[in-house]
Amino acid sequence: MKALILAAGKGTRLMPLSRDCPKPMLPILDKPVLECLIEHLASQGVTQIVINTSYLAPEIENYFASGRRWGVELAFSYEGFEEDGVLHEEPLGSAGTIRRIQQHSGFFDDTFIVMCGDALLDLDLRALVAAHHQTGALATLALTRVSEDKVSQYGVAVLDDLGRIMSFQEKPKPHEALSNLVNTGVYVFEPEIIKYIPEHTPYDLGSEVFPALARDGRAIYGVEMNFNWIDIGRVADYYSVQMQAIAGELPNIPRLGKEILPNVFVGANTRFDPRRCHIEGPIVIADSVTIEDGATLIGPLFIGRGSVIERGAHLERSLVFEYTRVGAQATLSHVLASGRWCAQPDGLTIDPQKTGIAWILADSRTPRKWLNQQEQLFLEQIDDFPPVCELIENMRREPAFSRPW
C-alpha cells in the first residue's frame, strides 16, 4: 500500500508556533506529529510514503530522510524553487500535489491513501480500504461524528442510506448543519481520480475535485469510523493535546524521561532538586533542563529541552518550548512560551523582545540578562509582577504595550 501525507501548508492558524516550525513537525511532548503518522502508517502495512513539502521543507526532509528508521520507503515532493540560495514556496494544494507526483513517476499505480499531516489518529486503515473496495468507489472519505457545537470547525458530509456522499458543507453554523459527520482529511482513492486534476495548477480536493466528481455522478463514499482523531489545526487544539499528553491520557504518546515522583517525569542531564521547589504533577521535563531552587511548577506542565527556569519563577498549566529561559520574576499561567514569543491558547501573542520583557522570557542559549538598577527598583515597588498572560491581556487592550516603567 502507498500513501501521500500532505505537509506543505504554512499553518497560519498555528502562528506563532509554526513561525519557525512547520505544522507537521510540532511536537507532542518530544515527538513530531508527522512521526506519529508515519509510525501508524507503517503499522497498517503501508510501505511507501511520499510527503509533499514547501514551507520550511528542510525541517521535514532532514529529519525523516529515507524513512528507513521507521521501516518505510520515504520520498519527498518539494513544491517551489530555489533562487540565489533562497527557497521560494509554491504549494500546489491537496490535489495539485497528487497530479505532480503522478506526472513525475507514476507513483500512484493502485489504490492509495492520502492524509493530512496535522492530526493524531489511530484509524484502522485496513478496514477503511476494505470498505472502499466493497463499494467500488473512486474515492472514500473517513468520517467521524462530532458534537453539534463543533461542526462549524470542519467540513461536513451528508450521506444517503448506502453511504454515498450526497453533498458537503464547509464549516456550517450549528443550526444550519445538515449532519455532524465531518471530514477527517483521510482519503482512499483509485488512480483514476487524477484525471480530474489539471496539470501544473494549484488545485484542492475538497473544493474542486470532489464537486467535479459529484457533477459527473462518480461514486464518492463516506465511511463513519470509530477512531481517535485529534486535529491540531489551531493553537487551542495544540495546547489541549499537549495537556492530555502530559497527563498520560494519550496511549500512543509515552511520557519521556524517568518518573522521579508520582506524575513527575524528568529527562537525562537535567539539573533539578524537587526537594527545593514547589511541584504539583503532572509534569514532564525534557533533557538538559536547568531548574533552579525556589521555582514553582504546577501541572499539567511541560518544559522543553535545554530550558532554564530561574529561582522564584512560577509556572502553571503551561508549555515551555525548547531552549527557553524563564526569568525569576516570571509567572506563566495557561500559556505557551518560547524565548521569542508567548501565546495564550486563543492565539494572542506577545514578543518578549519587542515588548521589553526579555528579562522574563528569552532564549536560554543567549547570555543571561541581569536587571539594571531601574528595572530592579521597579520590581521592588510592586508586590507581585503580573503574570505573562496578564501582559498579553494588557496588549489586547493596548496594542502599543510598552515597558511598565
Tab-separated table of C-alpha atoms in Angstrom:
chain	number	residue	atom	x	y	z
A	1	MET	CA	0.000	0.000	0.000
A	2	LYS	CA	1.155	3.534	-0.810
A	3	ALA	CA	0.307	6.796	0.877
A	4	LEU	CA	0.701	10.535	0.494
A	5	ILE	CA	0.984	12.814	3.518
A	6	LEU	CA	0.155	16.467	2.917
A	7	ALA	CA	2.723	18.586	4.751
A	8	ALA	CA	3.325	21.653	2.583
A	9	GLY	CA	0.998	24.094	4.346
A	10	LYS	CA	2.119	27.141	6.255
A	11	GLY	CA	-0.038	26.508	9.320
A	12	THR	CA	-1.276	30.078	9.523
A	13	ARG	CA	-3.806	29.312	12.251
A	14	LEU	CA	-0.989	27.915	14.378
A	15	MET	CA	1.108	31.069	14.396
A	16	PRO	CA	3.331	31.835	16.229
A	17	LEU	CA	4.028	28.132	16.902
A	18	SER	CA	4.528	27.477	13.187
A	19	ARG	CA	6.707	30.545	12.613
A	20	ASP	CA	9.912	28.523	12.794
A	21	CYS	CA	8.495	25.019	12.782
A	22	PRO	CA	6.312	23.510	10.041
A	23	LYS	CA	2.978	22.392	11.412
A	24	PRO	CA	3.588	18.636	10.943
A	25	MET	CA	6.822	18.939	12.954
A	26	LEU	CA	5.188	20.426	16.028
A	27	PRO	CA	5.980	18.001	18.823
A	28	ILE	CA	3.579	16.208	21.095
A	29	LEU	CA	5.921	16.124	24.095
A	30	ASP	CA	9.104	15.393	22.127
A	31	LYS	CA	7.716	13.587	19.080
A	32	PRO	CA	6.602	15.422	15.903
A	33	VAL	CA	3.015	14.827	14.839
A	34	LEU	CA	4.257	13.670	11.445
A	35	GLU	CA	6.408	10.994	13.060
A	36	CYS	CA	3.336	9.629	14.837
A	37	LEU	CA	1.553	9.422	11.474
A	38	ILE	CA	4.413	7.622	9.758
A	39	GLU	CA	4.608	5.097	12.583
A	40	HIS	CA	0.893	4.495	12.289
A	41	LEU	CA	1.029	4.050	8.512
A	42	ALA	CA	3.877	1.563	8.888
A	43	SER	CA	1.879	-0.386	11.481
A	44	GLN	CA	-1.014	-0.584	8.990
A	45	GLY	CA	1.033	-2.157	6.224
A	46	VAL	CA	1.889	0.984	4.235
A	47	THR	CA	5.368	0.505	2.779
A	48	GLN	CA	5.876	3.538	0.510
A	49	ILE	CA	5.099	7.116	1.500
A	50	VAL	CA	5.532	10.412	-0.316
A	51	ILE	CA	5.410	13.640	1.686
A	52	ASN	CA	4.831	16.901	-0.149
A	53	THR	CA	6.794	19.794	1.306
A	54	SER	CA	7.092	23.532	0.733
A	55	TYR	CA	7.009	25.751	3.849
A	56	LEU	CA	10.204	25.139	5.867
A	57	ALA	CA	10.770	21.992	3.797
A	58	PRO	CA	14.310	21.251	5.079
A	59	GLU	CA	12.960	20.894	8.638
A	60	ILE	CA	10.880	17.933	7.470
A	61	GLU	CA	13.183	16.407	4.873
A	62	ASN	CA	16.305	16.449	7.032
A	63	TYR	CA	14.521	14.870	9.993
A	64	PHE	CA	12.938	11.931	8.168
A	65	ALA	CA	15.461	11.378	5.345
A	66	SER	CA	14.895	7.952	3.731
A	67	GLY	CA	12.402	6.800	6.356
A	68	ARG	CA	14.441	3.643	6.971
A	69	ARG	CA	14.313	4.224	10.726
A	70	TRP	CA	10.533	3.799	10.599
A	71	GLY	CA	10.597	0.767	8.317
A	72	VAL	CA	9.155	2.508	5.250
A	73	GLU	CA	10.418	3.861	1.929
A	74	LEU	CA	10.034	7.607	2.172
A	75	ALA	CA	10.272	10.237	-0.575
A	76	PHE	CA	9.553	13.967	-0.759
A	77	SER	CA	7.940	16.125	-3.400
A	78	TYR	CA	9.117	19.702	-2.931
A	79	GLU	CA	6.789	22.407	-4.257
A	80	GLY	CA	8.713	25.588	-5.001
A	81	PHE	CA	12.048	26.692	-6.413
A	82	GLU	CA	15.465	27.874	-5.280
A	83	GLU	CA	16.912	31.206	-6.341
A	84	ASP	CA	20.136	32.741	-5.080
A	85	GLY	CA	20.241	30.262	-2.244
A	86	VAL	CA	16.719	31.047	-1.096
A	87	LEU	CA	13.828	28.600	-1.272
A	88	HIS	CA	10.595	30.056	-2.602
A	89	GLU	CA	7.388	28.219	-1.799
A	90	GLU	CA	4.802	27.381	-4.446
A	91	PRO	CA	2.413	24.880	-2.863
A	92	LEU	CA	0.089	23.131	-5.280
A	93	GLY	CA	-2.788	22.310	-2.965
A	94	SER	CA	-4.015	18.929	-1.819
A	95	ALA	CA	-4.993	17.779	-5.332
A	96	GLY	CA	-2.309	19.573	-7.351
A	97	THR	CA	0.384	17.711	-5.465
A	98	ILE	CA	-1.162	14.341	-6.418
A	99	ARG	CA	-1.046	15.273	-10.102
A	100	ARG	CA	2.537	16.474	-9.822
A	101	ILE	CA	3.756	13.278	-8.164
A	102	GLN	CA	1.949	11.128	-10.705
A	103	GLN	CA	3.459	13.029	-13.632
A	104	HIS	CA	6.896	12.711	-12.107
A	105	SER	CA	6.987	8.968	-11.531
A	106	GLY	CA	3.571	7.321	-11.894
A	107	PHE	CA	3.738	6.626	-8.155
A	108	PHE	CA	0.001	6.054	-7.751
A	109	ASP	CA	-0.434	2.752	-9.602
A	110	ASP	CA	-3.087	1.218	-7.350
A	111	THR	CA	-5.475	2.146	-4.541
A	112	PHE	CA	-3.733	4.711	-2.365
A	113	ILE	CA	-4.221	6.686	0.857
A	114	VAL	CA	-3.983	10.450	1.310
A	115	MET	CA	-3.962	12.125	4.712
A	116	CYS	CA	-3.199	15.479	6.254
A	117	GLY	CA	-0.014	15.803	8.285
A	118	ASP	CA	-1.500	17.731	11.193
A	119	ALA	CA	-3.596	15.240	13.136
A	120	LEU	CA	-3.065	12.376	15.526
A	121	LEU	CA	-5.145	9.300	14.778
A	122	ASP	CA	-5.357	5.565	15.317
A	123	LEU	CA	-7.640	4.810	12.378
A	124	ASP	CA	-7.885	1.209	11.147
A	125	LEU	CA	-6.724	1.936	7.609
A	126	ARG	CA	-7.064	-1.662	6.503
A	127	ALA	CA	-10.756	-1.556	7.418
A	128	LEU	CA	-11.175	1.753	5.579
A	129	VAL	CA	-9.562	0.379	2.414
A	130	ALA	CA	-11.689	-2.782	2.651
A	131	ALA	CA	-14.834	-0.631	2.860
A	132	HIS	CA	-13.610	1.359	-0.134
A	133	HIS	CA	-13.162	-1.786	-2.227
A	134	GLN	CA	-16.515	-3.161	-1.137
A	135	THR	CA	-18.397	-0.213	-2.623
A	136	GLY	CA	-16.238	0.082	-5.736
A	137	ALA	CA	-15.910	3.814	-5.101
A	138	LEU	CA	-13.492	6.114	-6.846
A	139	ALA	CA	-12.990	7.994	-3.578
A	140	THR	CA	-13.772	7.159	0.026
A	141	LEU	CA	-13.563	9.606	2.912
A	142	ALA	CA	-13.049	8.628	6.544
A	143	LEU	CA	-15.677	10.443	8.578
A	144	THR	CA	-16.160	10.851	12.279
A	145	ARG	CA	-19.023	12.215	14.295
A	146	VAL	CA	-18.531	15.348	16.407
A	147	SER	CA	-20.836	17.184	18.773
A	148	GLU	CA	-23.091	19.735	17.111
A	149	ASP	CA	-21.323	22.681	18.720
A	150	LYS	CA	-18.100	21.731	16.866
A	151	VAL	CA	-19.381	21.292	13.313
A	152	SER	CA	-18.508	24.897	12.473
A	153	GLN	CA	-14.805	23.930	12.676
A	154	TYR	CA	-14.975	21.258	9.952
A	155	GLY	CA	-16.250	20.204	6.565
A	156	VAL	CA	-19.465	18.240	6.933
A	157	ALA	CA	-20.614	15.370	4.686
A	158	VAL	CA	-24.218	14.365	4.042
A	159	LEU	CA	-24.725	10.663	3.168
A	160	ASP	CA	-27.558	8.624	1.713
A	161	ASP	CA	-28.632	5.316	3.178
A	162	LEU	CA	-25.900	3.463	1.266
A	163	GLY	CA	-23.100	5.717	2.487
A	164	ARG	CA	-22.756	7.661	-0.733
A	165	ILE	CA	-21.925	11.317	-0.183
A	166	MET	CA	-24.735	13.497	-1.451
A	167	SER	CA	-23.335	16.911	-0.511
A	168	PHE	CA	-20.737	18.787	1.510
A	169	GLN	CA	-20.993	21.768	3.803
A	170	GLU	CA	-17.855	23.706	4.662
A	171	LYS	CA	-17.813	24.811	8.318
A	172	PRO	CA	-21.573	25.340	8.656
A	173	LYS	CA	-23.122	27.097	11.611
A	174	PRO	CA	-24.519	24.538	14.093
A	175	HIS	CA	-28.142	25.399	13.341
A	176	GLU	CA	-27.518	25.134	9.586
A	177	ALA	CA	-25.544	21.875	9.620
A	178	LEU	CA	-27.224	19.008	7.766
A	179	SER	CA	-25.040	16.419	9.503
A	180	ASN	CA	-22.452	16.104	12.249
A	181	LEU	CA	-20.272	13.687	10.279
A	182	VAL	CA	-17.060	15.561	9.487
A	183	ASN	CA	-14.266	15.022	7.002
A	184	THR	CA	-11.086	13.953	8.831
A	185	GLY	CA	-8.775	14.561	5.878
A	186	VAL	CA	-8.104	10.824	5.398
A	187	TYR	CA	-8.969	9.570	1.909
A	188	VAL	CA	-8.717	6.393	-0.141
A	189	PHE	CA	-8.510	6.939	-3.899
A	190	GLU	CA	-8.262	5.000	-7.105
A	191	PRO	CA	-5.639	6.357	-9.544
A	192	GLU	CA	-8.415	7.320	-11.963
A	193	ILE	CA	-9.192	10.309	-9.746
A	194	ILE	CA	-6.091	12.016	-11.141
A	195	LYS	CA	-7.959	12.630	-14.407
A	196	TYR	CA	-9.972	15.242	-12.510
A	197	ILE	CA	-6.888	17.267	-11.566
A	198	PRO	CA	-5.405	19.759	-14.092
A	199	GLU	CA	-1.666	19.896	-14.755
A	200	HIS	CA	0.668	22.481	-13.210
A	201	THR	CA	-2.150	24.186	-11.313
A	202	PRO	CA	-2.801	24.650	-7.607
A	203	TYR	CA	-5.911	22.568	-7.014
A	204	ASP	CA	-7.888	21.494	-3.980
A	205	LEU	CA	-9.576	18.172	-3.260
A	206	GLY	CA	-12.399	19.432	-1.097
A	207	SER	CA	-13.488	22.494	-3.026
A	208	GLU	CA	-12.674	21.436	-6.590
A	209	VAL	CA	-12.161	17.710	-7.178
A	210	PHE	CA	-14.986	16.344	-5.039
A	211	PRO	CA	-17.605	18.717	-6.510
A	212	ALA	CA	-16.409	17.757	-10.015
A	213	LEU	CA	-16.826	14.087	-9.191
A	214	ALA	CA	-20.304	14.744	-7.858
A	215	ARG	CA	-21.275	16.633	-11.019
A	216	ASP	CA	-20.150	13.647	-13.108
A	217	GLY	CA	-22.108	11.264	-10.938
A	218	ARG	CA	-18.968	9.433	-9.817
A	219	ALA	CA	-19.105	7.423	-6.637
A	220	ILE	CA	-17.782	9.187	-3.548
A	221	TYR	CA	-18.466	7.350	-0.346
A	222	GLY	CA	-18.081	8.298	3.264
A	223	VAL	CA	-17.393	5.748	5.970
A	224	GLU	CA	-18.062	6.591	9.587
A	225	MET	CA	-15.117	5.205	11.503
A	226	ASN	CA	-14.757	4.777	15.234
A	227	PHE	CA	-11.270	6.075	15.979
A	228	ASN	CA	-9.373	8.674	17.928
A	229	TRP	CA	-8.758	11.749	15.802
A	230	ILE	CA	-7.103	14.788	17.287
A	231	ASP	CA	-6.770	17.740	14.961
A	232	ILE	CA	-4.119	20.324	15.896
A	233	GLY	CA	-5.144	22.962	13.391
A	234	ARG	CA	-5.385	25.771	15.952
A	235	VAL	CA	-3.265	26.901	18.896
A	236	ALA	CA	-6.081	25.938	21.275
A	237	ASP	CA	-6.166	22.418	19.791
A	238	TYR	CA	-2.426	22.033	20.164
A	239	TYR	CA	-2.475	23.264	23.751
A	240	SER	CA	-5.298	20.853	24.603
A	241	VAL	CA	-3.489	17.862	23.060
A	242	GLN	CA	-0.315	18.679	24.935
A	243	MET	CA	-2.193	18.907	28.230
A	244	GLN	CA	-3.579	15.411	27.559
A	245	ALA	CA	-0.131	14.066	26.669
A	246	ILE	CA	1.432	15.485	29.835
A	247	ALA	CA	-1.292	13.845	31.891
A	248	GLY	CA	-0.588	10.491	30.208
A	249	GLU	CA	-4.009	10.385	28.544
A	250	LEU	CA	-2.714	9.627	25.007
A	251	PRO	CA	-1.842	5.920	24.893
A	252	ASN	CA	0.461	6.214	21.869
A	253	ILE	CA	2.467	9.100	23.318
A	254	PRO	CA	4.558	7.848	26.251
A	255	ARG	CA	5.886	10.437	28.636
A	256	LEU	CA	9.626	10.814	28.258
A	257	GLY	CA	12.255	10.515	30.952
A	258	LYS	CA	12.217	8.828	34.345
A	259	GLU	CA	9.366	9.154	36.840
A	260	ILE	CA	11.139	10.549	39.917
A	261	LEU	CA	7.923	11.299	41.809
A	262	PRO	CA	4.316	10.335	41.069
A	263	ASN	CA	3.412	12.059	37.782
A	264	VAL	CA	6.732	13.917	37.569
A	265	PHE	CA	8.951	12.777	34.670
A	266	VAL	CA	12.485	14.070	34.166
A	267	GLY	CA	14.820	13.558	31.196
A	268	ALA	CA	18.566	12.964	31.131
A	269	ASN	CA	21.193	15.535	32.056
A	270	THR	CA	18.665	17.692	33.851
A	271	ARG	CA	19.637	19.696	36.950
A	272	PHE	CA	16.635	19.726	39.268
A	273	ASP	CA	16.209	19.155	43.012
A	274	PRO	CA	12.476	18.602	43.619
A	275	ARG	CA	13.011	18.989	47.378
A	276	ARG	CA	13.883	22.636	46.847
A	277	CYS	CA	10.977	23.506	44.562
A	278	HIS	CA	7.222	23.548	44.917
A	279	ILE	CA	5.907	20.924	42.480
A	280	GLU	CA	2.489	19.505	41.671
A	281	GLY	CA	2.217	16.993	38.804
A	282	PRO	CA	1.631	16.045	36.147
A	283	ILE	CA	4.904	17.480	34.908
A	284	VAL	CA	7.218	16.393	32.086
A	285	ILE	CA	10.708	17.885	31.975
A	286	ALA	CA	12.836	17.137	28.912
A	287	ASP	CA	16.593	16.597	28.632
A	288	SER	CA	19.296	19.074	29.674
A	289	VAL	CA	16.933	21.392	31.560
A	290	THR	CA	18.062	23.531	34.495
A	291	ILE	CA	15.550	24.308	37.221
A	292	GLU	CA	16.892	26.499	39.975
A	293	ASP	CA	15.879	26.088	43.609
A	294	GLY	CA	12.777	28.001	44.639
A	295	ALA	CA	10.846	27.575	41.391
A	296	THR	CA	7.140	26.701	41.489
A	297	LEU	CA	5.937	24.108	38.962
A	298	ILE	CA	2.252	23.206	38.804
A	299	GLY	CA	0.955	20.785	36.180
A	300	PRO	CA	-0.023	19.948	33.615
A	301	LEU	CA	3.313	21.440	32.660
A	302	PHE	CA	5.929	20.646	30.004
A	303	ILE	CA	9.433	22.122	29.943
A	304	GLY	CA	11.322	21.631	26.697
A	305	ARG	CA	14.901	20.556	26.085
A	306	GLY	CA	17.689	22.902	27.168
A	307	SER	CA	15.426	25.349	29.008
A	308	VAL	CA	16.352	27.242	32.170
A	309	ILE	CA	13.838	28.052	34.904
A	310	GLU	CA	15.283	30.636	37.267
A	311	ARG	CA	14.872	30.777	41.017
A	312	GLY	CA	11.461	32.131	42.029
A	313	ALA	CA	9.739	31.626	38.686
A	314	HIS	CA	6.148	30.395	38.835
A	315	LEU	CA	4.929	28.083	36.040
A	316	GLU	CA	1.444	26.622	35.907
A	317	ARG	CA	-0.562	24.710	33.245
A	318	SER	CA	1.835	25.829	30.522
A	319	LEU	CA	4.091	24.641	27.708
A	320	VAL	CA	7.667	25.885	27.685
A	321	PHE	CA	9.362	25.198	24.355
A	322	GLU	CA	12.979	24.131	23.957
A	323	TYR	CA	15.839	26.497	24.840
A	324	THR	CA	13.673	28.943	26.742
A	325	ARG	CA	14.880	30.934	29.738
A	326	VAL	CA	12.095	31.771	32.183
A	327	GLY	CA	13.192	34.650	34.392
A	328	ALA	CA	12.994	34.749	38.165
A	329	GLN	CA	10.219	37.344	38.020
A	330	ALA	CA	8.025	35.353	35.628
A	331	THR	CA	4.595	33.979	36.325
A	332	LEU	CA	3.462	31.785	33.434
A	333	SER	CA	-0.072	30.518	33.741
A	334	HIS	CA	-2.047	28.820	30.973
A	335	VAL	CA	0.331	29.926	28.193
A	336	LEU	CA	2.671	28.561	25.521
A	337	ALA	CA	6.088	30.187	25.840
A	338	SER	CA	9.365	30.263	23.974
A	339	GLY	CA	12.331	32.586	24.017
A	340	ARG	CA	10.840	34.646	21.209
A	341	TRP	CA	7.128	34.697	21.892
A	342	CYS	CA	4.480	33.912	24.428
A	343	ALA	CA	0.936	32.974	23.397
A	344	GLN	CA	-2.367	32.259	25.003
A	345	PRO	CA	-4.332	29.253	23.723
A	346	ASP	CA	-6.590	31.657	21.822
A	347	GLY	CA	-3.534	32.653	19.780
A	348	LEU	CA	-2.969	36.147	21.147
A	349	THR	CA	0.787	36.652	21.279
A	350	ILE	CA	3.430	38.989	22.612
A	351	ASP	CA	7.048	39.237	21.537
A	352	PRO	CA	9.286	39.493	24.613
A	353	GLN	CA	11.937	41.420	22.699
A	354	LYS	CA	9.605	43.993	21.185
A	355	THR	CA	7.617	44.480	24.385
A	356	GLY	CA	10.636	44.907	26.608
A	357	ILE	CA	10.128	41.851	28.785
A	358	ALA	CA	13.111	39.831	27.625
A	359	TRP	CA	14.144	39.533	31.256
A	360	ILE	CA	11.029	37.375	31.727
A	361	LEU	CA	11.402	35.219	28.613
A	362	ALA	CA	14.477	34.765	26.456
A	363	ASP	CA	16.495	32.185	24.544
A	364	SER	CA	18.414	30.137	27.106
A	365	ARG	CA	21.400	29.981	24.760
A	366	THR	CA	21.942	33.737	24.917
A	367	PRO	CA	23.851	35.300	27.826
A	368	ARG	CA	21.753	35.733	30.942
A	369	LYS	CA	20.316	39.236	31.237
A	370	TRP	CA	20.672	40.825	34.646
A	371	LEU	CA	18.256	43.552	35.663
A	372	ASN	CA	19.578	47.088	35.619
A	373	GLN	CA	19.079	49.412	38.581
A	374	GLN	CA	15.907	50.952	37.162
A	375	GLU	CA	14.313	47.566	36.476
A	376	GLN	CA	15.262	46.273	39.903
A	377	LEU	CA	13.789	49.369	41.542
A	378	PHE	CA	10.548	48.878	39.654
A	379	LEU	CA	10.200	45.307	40.860
A	380	GLU	CA	10.870	46.301	44.454
A	381	GLN	CA	7.979	48.761	44.287
A	382	ILE	CA	5.354	46.168	43.448
A	383	ASP	CA	4.295	43.138	45.440
A	384	ASP	CA	3.807	40.745	42.549
A	385	PHE	CA	4.717	41.100	38.926
A	386	PRO	CA	1.653	40.377	36.750
A	387	PRO	CA	1.547	37.005	35.037
A	388	VAL	CA	2.604	36.979	31.421
A	389	CYS	CA	-0.967	36.158	30.451
A	390	GLU	CA	-1.983	39.443	32.087
A	391	LEU	CA	0.634	41.176	29.987
A	392	ILE	CA	-0.983	39.625	26.962
A	393	GLU	CA	-4.358	40.895	28.105
A	394	ASN	CA	-2.826	44.336	28.516
A	395	MET	CA	-1.593	44.056	24.956
A	396	ARG	CA	-5.086	43.116	23.824
A	397	ARG	CA	-6.406	46.345	25.338
A	398	GLU	CA	-3.364	48.417	24.408
A	399	PRO	CA	-1.713	47.230	21.173
A	400	ALA	CA	1.258	49.504	21.699
A	401	PHE	CA	2.023	47.860	25.025
A	402	SER	CA	5.323	49.127	26.351
A	403	ARG	CA	7.639	48.608	29.263
A	404	PRO	CA	5.859	49.086	32.601
A	405	TRP	CA	8.387	51.635	33.819
